[in-house]
Coordinates of C-alpha atoms and ligand atoms in Angstrom, one line a residue:
Q241 CA 0.0 0.0 0.0
A242 CA 2.8 2.4 0.9
G243 CA 5.3 3.9 -1.6
P244 CA 5.7 7.0 -3.6
M245 CA 3.0 6.1 -6.1
T246 CA 0.2 6.1 -3.5
T247 CA -1.4 9.5 -3.5
S248 CA -4.7 10.9 -2.4
T249 CA -5.9 11.0 -5.9
I250 CA -6.0 7.3 -6.2
P251 CA -9.3 6.0 -5.0
P252 CA -9.0 3.8 -2.0
G253 CA -8.5 0.1 -2.7
S254 CA -7.4 0.6 -6.3
S255 CA -3.7 0.2 -5.6
S256 CA -3.8 -3.6 -6.0
T257 CA -5.3 -3.3 -9.5
T258 CA -3.1 -0.3 -10.6
S259 CA -1.0 -0.9 -13.6
P260 CA 2.3 0.8 -13.9
E261 CA 0.9 3.2 -16.5
L262 CA -1.9 4.2 -14.2
A263 CA 0.5 4.6 -11.3
A264 CA 2.6 6.9 -13.4
L265 CA -0.4 8.8 -14.4
A266 CA -1.5 9.2 -10.8
E267 CA 1.9 10.4 -9.9
A268 CA 2.0 13.0 -12.7
V269 CA -1.5 14.3 -11.6
A270 CA -0.4 14.5 -7.9
R271 CA 2.6 16.6 -9.0
R272 CA 0.6 19.1 -11.1
R273 CA -1.0 22.4 -10.1
N274 CA -2.6 24.8 -12.4
F275 CA -3.8 28.4 -11.8
A276 CA -4.7 31.7 -13.3
I277 CA -4.1 35.1 -11.8
I278 CA -7.1 37.4 -11.5
S279 CA -6.4 41.1 -10.9
H280 CA -7.1 44.6 -12.0
P281 CA -4.5 46.3 -14.3
D282 CA -1.5 47.6 -12.4
A283 CA -1.9 45.4 -9.3
G284 CA 1.3 43.7 -10.3
K285 CA 0.4 40.6 -12.2
T286 CA 3.3 40.8 -14.7
T287 CA 5.7 41.4 -11.9
L288 CA 4.4 38.5 -9.8
T289 CA 4.4 36.2 -12.8
E290 CA 8.1 37.1 -13.5
K291 CA 9.0 36.4 -9.9
L292 CA 7.1 33.1 -9.8
L293 CA 9.0 32.0 -12.9
L294 CA 12.3 32.9 -11.2
Y295 CA 11.7 30.0 -8.8
G296 CA 10.9 27.7 -11.7
G297 CA 14.3 27.1 -13.0
A298 CA 14.9 27.9 -16.6
I299 CA 12.6 25.4 -18.2
Q300 CA 10.2 26.0 -21.0
Q301 CA 9.4 29.6 -20.3
A302 CA 11.8 30.9 -22.9
G303 CA 11.5 34.6 -23.3
A304 CA 9.2 35.0 -20.3
V305 CA 11.7 36.1 -17.7
K306 CA 12.6 39.4 -19.1
A307 CA 12.1 43.0 -18.3
K308 CA 8.5 44.0 -18.6
G309 CA 8.8 45.9 -21.8
E310 CA 10.7 43.1 -23.4
Q311 CA 8.4 40.5 -22.1
R312 CA 5.4 42.2 -23.5
K313 CA 7.2 42.2 -26.8
V314 CA 8.0 38.6 -26.6
T315 CA 4.5 37.4 -25.7
S316 CA 2.6 39.6 -28.0
D317 CA 4.4 40.6 -31.1
W318 CA 2.3 38.3 -33.2
M319 CA -0.1 41.0 -33.6
E320 CA 0.6 44.5 -34.9
L321 CA -2.3 46.0 -33.0
E322 CA -0.8 44.8 -29.8
K323 CA 2.5 46.5 -30.6
Q324 CA 0.8 49.7 -31.5
R325 CA -1.2 49.8 -28.3
G326 CA 1.7 48.4 -26.2
I327 CA -0.6 45.9 -24.5
S328 CA -1.0 42.2 -24.3
I329 CA -4.3 40.9 -25.7
T330 CA -3.5 37.2 -26.0
S331 CA -3.3 34.7 -23.2
T332 CA -0.4 32.5 -23.0
V333 CA 0.4 29.5 -20.9
L334 CA 3.6 29.3 -18.8
Q335 CA 4.8 26.0 -17.4
F336 CA 7.5 25.7 -14.8
D337 CA 8.9 23.1 -12.4
Y338 CA 9.2 23.9 -8.7
A339 CA 10.1 21.6 -5.8
G340 CA 9.5 18.5 -7.9
N341 CA 6.1 19.8 -9.1
T342 CA 4.9 21.0 -12.5
I343 CA 3.0 24.2 -12.4
N344 CA 0.9 25.6 -15.2
L345 CA 0.2 29.3 -15.1
L346 CA -2.6 30.2 -17.4
D347 CA -1.9 33.8 -18.2
T348 CA -4.8 36.1 -18.9
P349 CA -4.8 39.3 -20.8
G350 CA -3.7 42.2 -18.7
H351 CA -5.5 45.1 -20.4
Q352 CA -8.6 46.4 -18.8
D353 CA -10.6 46.1 -22.0
F354 CA -10.4 42.4 -21.4
S355 CA -12.5 40.0 -23.4
E356 CA -14.1 36.7 -23.2
D357 CA -10.8 35.0 -23.5
T358 CA -10.1 35.9 -19.9
Y359 CA -13.2 34.2 -18.7
R360 CA -12.6 31.2 -20.8
T361 CA -9.1 30.8 -19.4
L362 CA -10.7 30.5 -16.0
A363 CA -12.8 27.6 -17.3
A364 CA -9.5 25.7 -17.8
A365 CA -8.0 26.7 -14.4
D366 CA -8.2 24.6 -11.2
N367 CA -7.2 27.4 -8.9
A368 CA -7.2 31.2 -9.1
V369 CA -4.8 33.7 -7.4
M370 CA -6.6 36.9 -6.7
L371 CA -4.0 39.7 -6.7
E372 CA -4.7 42.9 -4.9
D373 CA -2.9 46.2 -4.5
A374 CA -2.7 46.8 -0.8
A375 CA -3.4 50.5 -1.3
K376 CA -6.5 49.9 -3.5
G377 CA -8.1 46.7 -2.3
L378 CA -10.8 45.2 -4.5
E379 CA -11.1 46.7 -7.9
P380 CA -13.7 46.3 -10.7
Q381 CA -12.0 43.9 -13.0
T382 CA -11.1 41.7 -10.0
R383 CA -14.7 41.6 -9.0
K384 CA -15.9 40.5 -12.4
L385 CA -13.3 37.8 -12.7
F386 CA -14.1 36.7 -9.2
E387 CA -17.7 36.1 -10.2
V388 CA -16.5 33.5 -12.8
C389 CA -14.4 31.8 -10.2
R390 CA -17.3 31.7 -7.9
M391 CA -19.5 30.1 -10.6
R392 CA -16.9 27.4 -11.0
Q393 CA -16.3 27.1 -7.3
I394 CA -12.5 26.9 -7.7
P395 CA -10.1 27.6 -4.9
I396 CA -9.1 31.3 -4.6
F397 CA -5.8 32.3 -3.1
T398 CA -5.4 35.9 -2.2
F399 CA -2.1 37.8 -2.6
I400 CA -2.0 41.3 -1.2
N401 CA 0.7 43.0 -3.1
K402 CA 2.8 46.2 -2.7
M403 CA 3.2 45.9 1.0
D404 CA 6.5 47.9 0.7
R405 CA 4.3 50.9 0.0
P406 CA 1.8 52.7 2.2
G407 CA -1.5 50.7 2.0
R408 CA -4.8 50.2 3.7
E409 CA -5.1 48.4 7.0
P410 CA -4.8 44.6 6.5
L411 CA -7.9 43.8 8.6
E412 CA -9.9 46.3 6.6
L413 CA -8.7 44.7 3.3
L414 CA -9.8 41.2 4.5
D415 CA -13.1 42.6 5.7
E416 CA -13.8 44.1 2.3
I417 CA -13.2 40.6 0.7
E418 CA -15.5 38.9 3.2
Q419 CA -18.2 41.5 3.1
Q420 CA -18.3 42.3 -0.6
L421 CA -17.4 39.0 -2.2
G422 CA -18.8 36.8 0.5
L423 CA -15.5 35.0 0.6
A424 CA -14.1 34.0 4.0
C425 CA -10.4 34.7 4.5
W426 CA -7.7 32.7 6.3
P427 CA -4.4 34.7 6.4
V428 CA -1.5 32.3 6.1
N429 CA 0.8 35.0 7.1
W430 CA 0.4 38.4 8.7
P431 CA 2.2 41.7 8.0
I432 CA 4.4 43.5 10.5
G433 CA 4.0 47.2 9.9
S434 CA 3.4 48.6 6.4
G435 CA 4.8 51.1 3.9
D436 CA 8.0 52.6 5.2
R437 CA 7.7 50.6 8.3
F438 CA 7.0 47.2 6.6
R439 CA 9.2 44.7 8.4
G440 CA 8.0 41.4 7.1
V441 CA 5.4 38.8 7.9
I442 CA 4.6 36.3 10.6
D443 CA 3.8 32.8 9.4
R444 CA 0.6 32.0 11.2
R445 CA 1.2 28.3 11.5
S446 CA 4.9 28.2 12.5
H447 CA 4.8 31.6 14.2
N448 CA 8.2 32.3 12.6
L449 CA 9.0 35.8 11.3
I450 CA 10.1 36.3 7.7
L451 CA 11.9 39.5 7.7
F452 CA 11.8 42.0 4.8
Q453 CA 15.0 43.5 3.9
R454 CA 14.8 46.4 1.6
A455 CA 17.0 46.0 -1.5
E456 CA 17.5 48.3 -4.4
R457 CA 14.4 49.0 -6.5
G458 CA 13.4 45.9 -8.4
R459 CA 16.1 43.7 -6.8
A460 CA 15.3 40.6 -4.9
S461 CA 15.2 41.2 -1.1
E462 CA 16.6 38.6 1.1
E463 CA 14.2 36.7 3.3
K464 CA 15.5 35.9 6.7
T465 CA 13.5 33.6 9.0
L466 CA 13.6 33.8 12.8
S467 CA 11.5 33.1 15.8
V468 CA 9.5 35.7 17.7
Q469 CA 11.9 35.3 20.6
Q470 CA 14.9 35.7 18.4
A471 CA 13.3 38.8 16.9
R472 CA 12.8 40.3 20.4
E473 CA 16.3 39.4 21.6
T474 CA 18.1 40.8 18.6
G475 CA 15.8 43.8 18.2
A476 CA 15.4 42.9 14.6
V477 CA 11.9 44.4 14.6
E478 CA 10.6 47.3 16.7
A479 CA 8.7 45.9 19.7
E480 CA 5.8 48.1 19.0
L481 CA 5.3 46.8 15.5
L482 CA 5.8 43.2 16.5
D483 CA 3.4 43.5 19.4
Q484 CA 0.7 45.0 17.1
A485 CA 1.1 42.2 14.6
L486 CA 1.0 39.5 17.3
E487 CA -2.1 41.1 18.7
E488 CA -3.9 41.2 15.4
L489 CA -2.9 37.5 14.9
E490 CA -4.4 36.7 18.2
L491 CA -7.6 38.4 17.2
L492 CA -7.7 36.3 14.1
E493 CA -7.1 33.1 16.1
G494 CA -9.9 34.3 18.4
A495 CA -12.3 34.4 15.4
G496 CA -11.8 30.7 15.5
A497 CA -11.9 29.4 12.0
D498 CA -9.6 26.6 11.0
L499 CA -7.8 26.3 7.7
D500 CA -10.3 23.8 6.3
L501 CA -9.0 22.4 3.1
E502 CA -12.5 21.3 2.0
L503 CA -13.7 24.9 2.3
V504 CA -10.6 26.1 0.4
H505 CA -11.1 23.6 -2.4
G506 CA -14.8 24.5 -2.6
G507 CA -13.9 28.2 -3.2
E508 CA -15.4 29.3 0.1
L509 CA -12.3 30.1 2.1
S510 CA -9.4 32.0 0.7
P511 CA -5.8 31.5 2.1
V512 CA -4.4 35.0 2.2
F513 CA -0.7 36.1 1.8
F514 CA 1.0 39.5 2.1
G515 CA 4.0 40.4 0.1
S516 CA 5.7 42.6 -2.4
A517 CA 6.2 41.1 -5.8
M518 CA 8.5 43.9 -7.0
T519 CA 11.0 43.2 -4.3
N520 CA 10.3 39.5 -4.4
F521 CA 9.2 39.4 -0.8
G522 CA 6.8 36.8 0.2
V523 CA 6.7 35.1 -3.2
R524 CA 8.5 31.9 -2.3
P525 CA 6.4 31.4 0.9
F526 CA 3.4 31.9 -1.2
L527 CA 4.5 29.3 -3.8
D528 CA 5.3 26.8 -1.0
A529 CA 1.9 27.2 0.6
F530 CA 0.2 27.2 -2.8
L531 CA 1.7 23.8 -3.6
E532 CA 0.6 22.5 -0.3
L533 CA -3.0 23.8 -0.4
A534 CA -4.0 24.1 -4.0
Q535 CA -6.4 21.8 -5.7
R536 CA -4.7 19.2 -8.0
P537 CA -6.1 18.7 -11.5
A538 CA -9.7 18.3 -10.7
A539 CA -12.4 15.9 -11.8
R540 CA -14.9 17.4 -14.3
P541 CA -18.6 16.8 -15.0
S542 CA -19.3 15.3 -18.4
S543 CA -22.1 13.6 -20.3
A544 CA -20.8 10.3 -18.9
G545 CA -20.7 11.5 -15.3
V546 CA -17.8 13.0 -13.4
I547 CA -14.4 12.2 -15.1
E548 CA -11.5 11.7 -12.8
P549 CA -8.1 12.8 -14.0
I550 CA -6.7 9.3 -13.6
R551 CA -9.3 7.9 -16.0
P552 CA -7.0 5.8 -18.2
G553 CA -8.0 7.3 -21.5
F554 CA -6.9 10.8 -22.6
S555 CA -9.6 13.5 -22.7
G556 CA -9.7 17.2 -22.8
F557 CA -11.6 20.2 -24.1
V558 CA -10.9 23.2 -26.3
F559 CA -11.1 26.4 -24.2
K560 CA -9.6 28.9 -26.6
L561 CA -8.9 29.2 -30.3
Q562 CA -6.5 31.6 -31.8
A563 CA -5.8 32.5 -35.4
N564 CA -2.6 33.6 -36.9
M565 CA -0.4 33.7 -33.9
D566 CA 2.5 33.6 -36.2
P567 CA 1.9 35.9 -39.1
R568 CA 4.4 33.9 -41.2
H569 CA 2.2 30.8 -41.0
R570 CA -1.3 32.2 -40.9
D571 CA -2.3 29.1 -38.9
R572 CA -4.8 28.6 -36.2
V573 CA -4.2 27.0 -32.8
A574 CA -6.7 25.3 -30.5
F575 CA -5.8 25.3 -26.9
V576 CA -6.8 22.1 -25.2
R577 CA -6.9 21.6 -21.4
V578 CA -6.0 18.0 -20.7
C579 CA -8.5 16.6 -18.2
S580 CA -7.8 12.9 -18.0
G581 CA -5.3 10.3 -19.0
K582 CA -1.9 10.7 -20.7
F583 CA -1.7 12.6 -23.9
E584 CA 0.8 11.4 -26.4
K585 CA 2.0 12.8 -29.7
D586 CA 0.5 11.1 -32.8
M587 CA -2.4 9.9 -30.7
T588 CA -5.7 9.3 -32.5
V589 CA -8.6 10.8 -30.6
Q590 CA -12.3 11.1 -31.1
H591 CA -13.9 14.5 -31.7
A592 CA -17.1 14.4 -29.7
R593 CA -19.1 17.0 -31.6
T594 CA -18.5 15.6 -35.1
G595 CA -17.8 11.9 -34.2
R596 CA -14.7 12.0 -36.3
A597 CA -11.3 10.4 -35.4
I598 CA -8.4 12.8 -35.5
R599 CA -4.7 12.1 -35.4
L600 CA -2.9 14.7 -33.3
S601 CA 0.4 14.8 -35.0
R602 CA 1.8 18.2 -34.2
P603 CA 0.8 19.0 -30.6
Q604 CA 2.6 22.0 -29.3
K605 CA 3.3 23.8 -26.1
L606 CA 3.1 27.5 -26.5
F607 CA 5.1 30.0 -24.6
G608 CA 4.4 33.4 -26.0
Q609 CA 5.9 33.3 -29.4
D610 CA 7.9 30.2 -28.7
R611 CA 6.6 26.8 -29.5
E612 CA 7.9 23.4 -29.2
V613 CA 6.4 20.0 -30.0
V614 CA 5.3 18.1 -27.0
D615 CA 5.6 14.3 -26.7
D616 CA 3.3 13.9 -23.8
A617 CA 1.1 15.9 -21.5
Y618 CA -0.9 15.2 -18.3
P619 CA -4.1 16.4 -16.7
G620 CA -3.7 20.0 -15.7
D621 CA -1.5 20.8 -18.8
V622 CA -2.5 22.8 -21.8
I623 CA -1.5 21.8 -25.3
G624 CA -1.8 23.7 -28.6
L625 CA -3.2 21.9 -31.6
N626 CA -3.1 23.2 -35.1
N627 CA -6.6 23.8 -36.1
P628 CA -7.6 23.4 -39.7
G629 CA -11.0 24.8 -38.9
M630 CA -12.3 21.7 -37.1
F631 CA -12.3 22.8 -33.5
A632 CA -14.7 25.1 -31.8
I633 CA -14.7 26.5 -28.2
G634 CA -15.9 23.8 -25.8
D635 CA -15.2 20.8 -28.1
T636 CA -14.3 17.6 -26.3
L637 CA -11.5 15.2 -27.5
Y638 CA -11.3 11.8 -26.0
V639 CA -10.0 8.3 -26.2
G640 CA -12.1 5.3 -25.0
P641 CA -15.8 5.4 -24.1
R642 CA -17.6 8.4 -25.4
I643 CA -17.6 11.5 -23.2
E644 CA -18.5 15.1 -23.7
Y645 CA -17.5 17.8 -21.2
E646 CA -20.0 20.6 -20.4
G647 CA -19.6 23.5 -22.7
I648 CA -18.0 26.8 -21.8
P649 CA -20.7 29.4 -21.4
C650 CA -20.6 32.7 -23.4
F651 CA -20.4 35.7 -21.1
T652 CA -22.7 38.6 -20.8
P653 CA -21.9 41.1 -23.5
E654 CA -22.1 44.8 -22.6
L655 CA -21.3 46.4 -25.9
F656 CA -23.2 46.1 -29.1
A657 CA -22.5 47.5 -32.6
W658 CA -23.6 46.9 -36.1
L659 CA -20.8 45.7 -38.3
R660 CA -21.2 47.3 -41.7
N661 CA -19.4 46.2 -44.9
P662 CA -19.5 49.2 -47.1
N663 CA -18.1 47.3 -50.1
P664 CA -20.6 44.8 -51.5
S665 CA -17.9 43.1 -53.7
A666 CA -16.1 42.1 -50.6
F667 CA -19.1 40.3 -49.2
K668 CA -17.6 36.9 -49.5
S669 CA -14.5 37.7 -47.5
F670 CA -16.7 39.6 -45.0
R671 CA -18.8 36.6 -44.5
K672 CA -15.9 34.2 -44.2
G673 CA -14.2 36.5 -41.7
V674 CA -17.3 37.0 -39.5
N675 CA -18.1 33.3 -39.5
E676 CA -14.5 32.3 -38.6
L677 CA -14.1 35.0 -35.9
R678 CA -17.4 33.9 -34.3
E679 CA -16.4 30.3 -34.4
E680 CA -13.1 31.2 -32.8
G681 CA -15.0 33.0 -30.1
A682 CA -13.4 36.3 -30.8
V683 CA -16.8 38.0 -30.5
Q684 CA -20.5 37.0 -30.1
I685 CA -22.7 37.6 -33.1
L686 CA -26.4 38.6 -33.0
Y687 CA -28.8 39.2 -35.8
D688 CA -31.8 41.5 -36.3
I689 CA -35.1 39.7 -36.3
D690 CA -35.9 41.7 -39.4
E691 CA -34.4 39.5 -42.1
S692 CA -33.9 42.4 -44.4
K693 CA -31.3 43.8 -42.0
R694 CA -28.6 41.3 -42.7
D695 CA -25.6 42.9 -41.1
P696 CA -24.3 41.2 -38.0
I697 CA -24.4 42.8 -34.6
L698 CA -21.2 42.4 -32.7
A699 CA -21.7 41.7 -29.0
A700 CA -18.6 42.0 -26.8
V701 CA -17.6 42.4 -23.2
G702 CA -14.9 45.0 -23.9
Q703 CA -14.3 47.7 -26.4
L704 CA -10.9 46.2 -27.4
Q705 CA -12.6 43.1 -28.6
L706 CA -14.5 45.1 -31.2
E707 CA -11.3 46.8 -32.3
V708 CA -9.6 43.5 -32.6
V709 CA -12.4 42.1 -34.8
Q710 CA -12.2 45.1 -37.1
Y711 CA -8.5 45.0 -37.3
R712 CA -8.4 41.3 -38.1
L713 CA -11.1 41.6 -40.7
E714 CA -8.9 44.1 -42.4
H715 CA -5.6 42.4 -42.1
E716 CA -6.5 38.8 -42.4
Y717 CA -9.5 38.9 -44.7
G718 CA -8.9 42.1 -46.5
V719 CA -12.2 43.8 -45.7
Q720 CA -12.6 47.3 -44.2
T721 CA -15.6 47.6 -42.0
R722 CA -17.5 50.2 -40.1
L723 CA -18.9 49.9 -36.6
E724 CA -22.1 51.6 -35.6
P725 CA -22.6 51.4 -31.9
L726 CA -26.1 50.4 -30.6
G727 CA -26.9 52.2 -27.4
F728 CA -27.5 49.0 -25.3
T729 CA -25.6 47.8 -22.4
V730 CA -27.5 44.8 -21.1
A731 CA -28.4 41.5 -22.8
R732 CA -30.7 38.7 -21.6
W733 CA -31.4 35.4 -23.2
V734 CA -35.1 34.3 -23.0
L735 CA -34.9 30.8 -21.6
G736 CA -38.4 29.8 -22.8
G737 CA -37.4 30.7 -26.4
W738 CA -39.8 32.3 -28.9
P739 CA -43.0 30.9 -27.5
A740 CA -42.3 32.4 -24.1
L741 CA -41.6 35.8 -25.7
E742 CA -44.8 35.7 -27.8
Q743 CA -46.8 35.1 -24.6
V744 CA -45.5 38.3 -23.1
G745 CA -46.5 40.4 -26.1
R746 CA -45.0 43.8 -26.8
I747 CA -42.0 44.9 -24.6
F748 CA -41.1 48.5 -24.3
N749 CA -37.6 50.0 -24.1
C750 CA -36.1 46.8 -25.4
K751 CA -34.8 45.4 -28.7
T752 CA -35.3 41.8 -29.6
V753 CA -32.6 40.1 -31.6
R754 CA -31.5 36.5 -32.2
D755 CA -28.2 34.8 -31.6
A756 CA -26.3 32.5 -33.9
W757 CA -28.5 29.6 -32.8
N758 CA -31.7 31.5 -33.6
R759 CA -32.5 32.1 -29.9
P760 CA -34.2 35.3 -28.7
V761 CA -32.0 37.8 -27.0
L762 CA -33.4 41.0 -25.4
L763 CA -31.2 44.2 -25.4
F764 CA -31.8 46.9 -22.9
K765 CA -30.3 50.4 -22.5
N766 CA -29.7 49.9 -18.8
D767 CA -30.5 47.7 -15.8
W768 CA -33.4 49.9 -15.0
N769 CA -35.2 49.0 -18.2
L770 CA -34.5 45.3 -17.5
G771 CA -35.9 45.8 -14.0
Q772 CA -39.1 47.2 -15.5
L773 CA -39.6 44.0 -17.7
R774 CA -38.9 41.9 -14.6
D775 CA -41.6 43.7 -12.7
D776 CA -44.1 43.5 -15.5
H777 CA -43.4 39.8 -16.3
P778 CA -42.0 38.1 -13.3
D779 CA -42.5 34.7 -14.9
L780 CA -40.4 35.3 -17.9
E781 CA -37.1 33.5 -17.4
L782 CA -34.0 35.4 -18.4
S783 CA -30.4 34.6 -18.4
G784 CA -27.4 37.0 -18.7
V785 CA -25.3 34.2 -20.2
A786 CA -26.2 32.3 -23.3
P787 CA -27.3 28.7 -22.4
V788 CA -24.7 26.2 -23.6
V789 CA -25.5 24.5 -26.9
S790 CA -24.1 21.2 -27.9
G791 CA -24.6 19.2 -31.1
V792 CA -26.3 22.0 -33.0
E793 CA -24.5 23.9 -35.7
P794 CA -24.9 27.7 -35.6
I795 CA -26.4 29.8 -38.4
A796 CA -23.6 31.2 -40.5
L797 CA -23.9 34.7 -41.9
Ligands
LIG992 P1 -0.1 44.4 -14.1 O1 -0.7 45.5 -14.9 O2 -1.0 43.8 -13.1 O3 0.6 43.4 -14.9 O4 1.0 45.2 -13.1 P2 2.6 45.3 -13.3 O5 3.3 44.0 -12.9 O6 2.9 45.8 -14.6 O7 2.9 46.4 -12.2 C1 2.3 47.7 -12.2 C2 3.2 48.6 -11.5 O8 3.3 48.3 -10.1 C3 4.7 48.6 -12.0 O9 5.2 49.9 -12.1 C4 5.4 47.7 -11.0 O10 6.7 48.0 -10.9 C5 4.6 48.1 -9.7 N1 4.7 47.0 -8.7 C6 4.4 45.7 -8.9 N2 4.5 45.1 -7.7 C7 5.0 46.0 -6.8 C8 5.3 45.9 -5.4 O11 5.3 44.9 -4.8 N3 5.7 47.1 -4.8 C9 5.7 48.2 -5.5 N4 6.1 49.3 -4.8 N5 5.4 48.4 -6.8 C10 5.0 47.2 -7.5

């Protein structure tokens, strides 16, 4: 029973029947962690990512550990628009080894005009790290992304950053998270002083101090560990600051909650860390605790019940499609999250939606602009597949008995605009571009119910998404387009479909459109108008996100 192959992910009693392959799979799963960082721009995500990678040795993140400017260039120069705007729109996946474990960091776009990509990346993550600026606390983008994590009930680790600068009271920051997000907090360490008088943290479980030593700007600070007694004897920390921190810690202990892993893994209790990414303070202790507390590659619901990662056959789903990452090749890449089994190069898999068998001969790992062919991958990993137009967001690939994972929901669009093609002779390219960009999930497409108005309505969660669509139509499909904004900000899908809508009769202050699956969608100028409809017709069931479809092909333009 004992031995290194026995891990908590192997169901009890299965060790006697475990083949060497399954044992190897179970070990690979036990050694994997995967997470995405959720934060508001400027909280320090790029900085934290760089520091995390420093601990990962130099494997496979080629080009990622660079000065910020350079890194941005490396990860994003596939698209001219990004260069012009100096931002990173695309998500990349970074993999690094630390303390014998393989960690996948699913990077999300950093710009505040973020898009659905950010949400979809969270669908592939098993854990989230919520990064806050200590001076700012909760910010709008963090809240939105938090909602997605909550929907998926994934563990959320909180890192309060920029402790080297004057910030808000730690207790107040935690209170904000508990009150406003309804997320209980369990500080794993507690700060001693702040700003100019930030002296380090006390590890709550060992009661050791980790001292912060100021280094030159941007340089790693040394972390020195000592006991409370040593700190008192050597006068390493002002007694007054130490007393205050200990007092606050006692207060927390008095509140009584335990670090309950079940609550952490259910996304109800957040382990909290204080640090300073820029000076590299608190990053290693965070990483160590994260490895200990994070959820391993998790089981997922599917059409055939919950699929465990140690299911022998490979399975995974497409969470993101991206075209033309490399302008020299004009190819498309499907990002697949491996959910179960071992993935091997040249494997033949089943494509659940079409029922076709596909040989995956050129799987890749992608690191910004750099790619390399992978030979194998395990649950929790992400692979890139060349996509000759056969993959769509949410598609399941599998080996063995048929399974299909739950689709990835589309997210509530907040911006709507007619997409006009002023040049009728370019219609064919226009149509091809619109259809492919929709299929890729670059934007949602709605249509007027008046069939004489054939132009598509773009529906996006961020302005940048609209610009990217226009830019790509021009540069990849050769069509110049015009956007005509519609003055709506709220969309609701009518769950009862057209019959339910007919029963209600005429609705005021609202435009009815249909989505690519010919389902009715209501557009409102604001929440107030939506509220009016709710008051008038409380029985009408509405959803802010499009219900997941499977097995039905959408209407093309
Ligand atoms: P992102 O937009 O979330 O990726 O944030 P960046 O990593 O680009 O950081 C935004 C700014 O905050 C940069 O000027 C960083 O140097 C700075 N910054 C990041 N972490 C820290 C920190 O721990 N302390 C201080 N003082 N500044 C930080």
